[in-house]
Structure formats: structure tokens, C-alpha cells
Amino acid sequence: ALGPYDPAMFEQIMAVVVAAALGLSLAASCGLRAFLPLLVLGLAGRLGGEHLDLIQSEAFTWMKSTPALIALSVAVTIEVLADKVPALDHLLDIVQLPVRTGAGMLAAAAVAGHLPMWATATLALIAGGGALSVHAGKSALRLTSTATTAGTANPLISLGEDFACLALSLLSVLLGAAVICVALLVVV
């Protein structure tokens, strides 16, 4: 038998569910492009005010600072352009294996930093594995493209990955904010 309804417990459960969904979707985006989801998250925090500021911990507010946004913008530009060059794209995939995994962990931790440390750490580890899985799938697709088209289709595939990463990152941030608002309305 279930006990009486506890609004505080419901609020805690919803906070974990929302953070997990948001963290995992942003981490999946990091599997495609390491820095673009972090840039979207930082910009949302900077431009969206409290409505889109999903960075829930003081430890991660640096992500919306001007120096961080500039550095992330430069990193996104370099990553996107380098990924359009056949052969360089494969080198980038090898070098960015730990970078994309770490970026996925960072994105998840940033949106879950308000949870207990054990929950944030667990989510970050799981999200890092999700980013790694997406990256591995992307790399396999790229190798197949190189083998079948001698790399000529790689820039087009890369462009598709750019759009997919941007769309997933934006949807994660926008829907994450919507989910938080709905959860708050339900609690109220």
C-alpha cells in the first residue's frame, strides 16, 4: 500500500527525472559535437534568464560567462570546420573520443548539480557512456562512408551531424525548460 501523497517527495523525484532526461539528451548531443551542446547550454543560461537557465549549480555558472562562451564558440567553429575535411575528420574522431565523453558528463553534471552529489555523479557517468555510444555510432557511419565513397560523402554527413546536434541541443534545452515548468505547475 502506498503512503499518503507527499508533495516534497514528488518534487524531488521530478527534479531527478527532469535532470536525468535533460542530461542524457545533452550528452547524446555531445556524442556528435563536443562543444556545441555546451555552447547552447551556456547561451540558454545567459540569454534566457531564469526561464532557460538550466545550470542548477553554482559550480557550473562559469559555463554562461563571457570568457567561456567565447572559448566554446571558437571550439565549436574549429570542430565544425575540421570535421568537413576528409581524413582530418577521422583524426578528430580519434582525438575527441575522451573529449566528447567528458563533454557529455559535464553537460549532465551541469544540469544536475542541484541534486545530491551521488546522484549528479551517477548521472554524469551514465551520460558519459551515452555520449560515447553516440560517438561510436557516428564514427562507424563515417568509416562506412569513407570506405564506400572514398570520403567524398563525409562533408555532407558531417553537415547532417551538425544540424542533428544543434536540433537535439535546442530541443533538449527548450523542452527541458517546458518539463520543469509543467512539473512546477503540477506541484503547485
XYZ file of C-alpha atoms in Angstrom:
188
model
C 0.000 0.000 0.000
C 1.209 3.432 -0.849
C 1.502 6.053 1.839
C -0.053 9.495 1.709
C 0.875 11.875 -1.109
C 3.982 13.821 -0.211
C 4.460 16.943 -2.376
C 8.079 17.357 -1.276
C 8.946 13.795 -2.278
C 7.151 14.246 -5.598
C 9.133 17.427 -6.236
C 12.406 15.629 -5.510
C 11.514 12.760 -7.826
C 10.545 15.180 -10.608
C 13.820 17.071 -10.175
C 15.763 13.838 -10.671
C 13.656 12.772 -13.676
C 13.957 16.150 -15.405
C 17.698 16.395 -14.728
C 18.235 12.851 -15.999
C 16.249 13.400 -19.194
C 17.912 16.727 -19.893
C 21.396 15.483 -19.002
C 21.112 12.366 -21.142
C 19.784 14.227 -24.177
C 22.518 16.865 -23.951
C 25.119 14.123 -23.519
C 23.833 12.367 -26.626
C 24.308 15.653 -28.488
C 27.879 15.789 -27.179
C 28.472 12.448 -28.890
C 28.023 14.250 -32.219
C 29.794 17.538 -31.427
C 31.596 18.028 -28.140
C 31.270 21.760 -27.719
C 28.028 22.751 -29.455
C 25.688 21.400 -26.724
C 27.795 23.111 -24.057
C 27.585 26.366 -26.007
C 23.799 26.022 -26.332
C 23.511 25.319 -22.603
C 25.681 28.316 -21.719
C 23.831 30.626 -24.117
C 20.470 29.473 -22.782
C 21.636 30.327 -19.283
C 22.976 33.686 -20.387
C 20.208 34.814 -22.746
C 17.200 33.001 -21.368
C 17.353 34.397 -17.875
C 15.739 32.238 -15.232
C 13.348 30.627 -17.724
C 16.034 28.809 -19.692
C 18.829 28.737 -17.136
C 19.150 25.005 -16.623
C 22.557 25.236 -14.966
C 21.404 24.430 -11.460
C 24.649 24.615 -9.511
C 26.991 27.451 -8.631
C 29.879 25.176 -9.601
C 28.812 25.346 -13.257
C 27.833 29.008 -13.661
C 31.161 29.583 -15.415
C 29.557 27.971 -18.491
C 27.494 31.116 -19.096
C 30.337 33.561 -18.506
C 31.643 35.660 -21.389
C 35.098 34.008 -21.490
C 33.525 30.521 -21.511
C 31.060 31.452 -24.256
C 33.871 32.885 -26.382
C 36.050 29.805 -25.838
C 33.146 27.471 -26.623
C 32.291 29.463 -29.753
C 35.875 29.171 -31.005
C 35.939 25.457 -30.169
C 32.627 24.884 -31.997
C 33.901 26.732 -35.076
C 37.138 24.747 -35.191
C 35.378 21.431 -34.550
C 32.704 22.018 -37.210
C 35.170 23.185 -39.867
C 37.762 20.477 -39.174
C 35.093 17.805 -39.411
C 34.404 18.769 -43.044
C 37.901 17.763 -44.195
C 38.205 14.082 -45.154
C 40.995 12.313 -43.251
C 41.079 15.127 -40.686
C 37.564 14.085 -39.669
C 38.844 10.608 -38.732
C 41.714 12.063 -36.722
C 39.206 14.322 -34.981
C 37.040 11.288 -34.143
C 40.010 9.539 -32.524
C 41.207 12.581 -30.578
C 37.726 13.556 -29.464
C 36.708 10.190 -28.075
C 37.549 11.220 -24.491
C 36.607 14.864 -25.165
C 33.052 14.022 -26.260
C 32.632 11.586 -23.388
C 33.835 14.225 -20.935
C 31.648 16.896 -22.523
C 28.623 14.623 -22.106
C 29.496 14.108 -18.457
C 29.971 17.855 -17.982
C 26.636 18.735 -19.604
C 24.794 16.194 -17.458
C 26.503 17.352 -14.275
C 25.741 20.996 -15.077
C 22.000 20.382 -15.255
C 22.000 18.003 -12.286
C 24.341 19.914 -9.991
C 21.492 20.762 -7.623
C 20.943 17.080 -6.841
C 22.866 15.197 -4.166
C 26.478 14.563 -5.173
C 25.930 10.808 -5.607
C 23.006 11.419 -7.993
C 24.929 14.010 -10.017
C 27.975 11.744 -10.267
C 25.884 8.724 -11.257
C 24.023 10.677 -13.930
C 27.278 12.148 -15.261
C 28.842 8.686 -15.579
C 25.795 7.255 -17.337
C 25.580 10.293 -19.617
C 29.270 9.963 -20.492
C 28.557 6.414 -21.613
C 25.658 7.707 -23.706
C 27.882 10.278 -25.380
C 30.457 7.562 -26.021
C 27.805 5.321 -27.611
C 26.585 8.069 -29.940
C 30.179 8.922 -30.847
C 30.946 5.268 -31.613
C 27.902 5.013 -33.884
C 28.825 8.236 -35.647
C 32.389 7.037 -36.147
C 31.197 3.723 -37.600
C 28.944 5.590 -40.043
C 31.849 7.802 -41.037
C 34.151 4.826 -41.617
C 31.499 3.179 -43.784
C 31.074 6.396 -45.745
C 34.822 6.647 -46.274
C 35.038 3.038 -47.422
C 32.122 3.316 -49.858
C 32.586 6.859 -51.209
C 36.323 7.409 -50.680
C 35.402 10.171 -48.217
C 33.512 12.326 -50.710
C 30.237 11.992 -48.772
C 31.845 12.746 -45.398
C 31.355 16.540 -45.532
C 27.639 16.050 -46.259
C 27.310 13.566 -43.429
C 29.166 15.991 -41.187
C 26.734 18.760 -42.091
C 23.840 16.469 -41.193
C 25.525 15.747 -37.861
C 25.887 19.494 -37.227
C 22.171 20.060 -37.767
C 21.202 16.987 -35.730
C 23.407 18.093 -32.838
C 22.076 21.648 -32.902
C 18.455 20.490 -33.126
C 18.851 17.954 -30.307
C 20.639 20.502 -28.124
C 17.999 23.175 -28.689
C 15.123 20.744 -28.170
C 16.759 19.453 -25.002
C 17.082 22.949 -23.575
C 13.654 24.160 -24.702
C 11.770 21.004 -23.755
C 13.766 20.694 -20.550
C 12.549 24.150 -19.554
C 8.990 23.198 -20.522
C 9.181 19.990 -18.472
C 10.442 21.935 -15.459
C 7.560 24.434 -15.790
C 4.988 21.642 -16.092
C 6.483 19.847 -13.098
C 6.330 23.021 -11.035
C 2.720 23.599 -12.067
C 1.829 20.049 -11.054
C 3.493 20.519 -7.665
C 1.710 23.843 -7.115
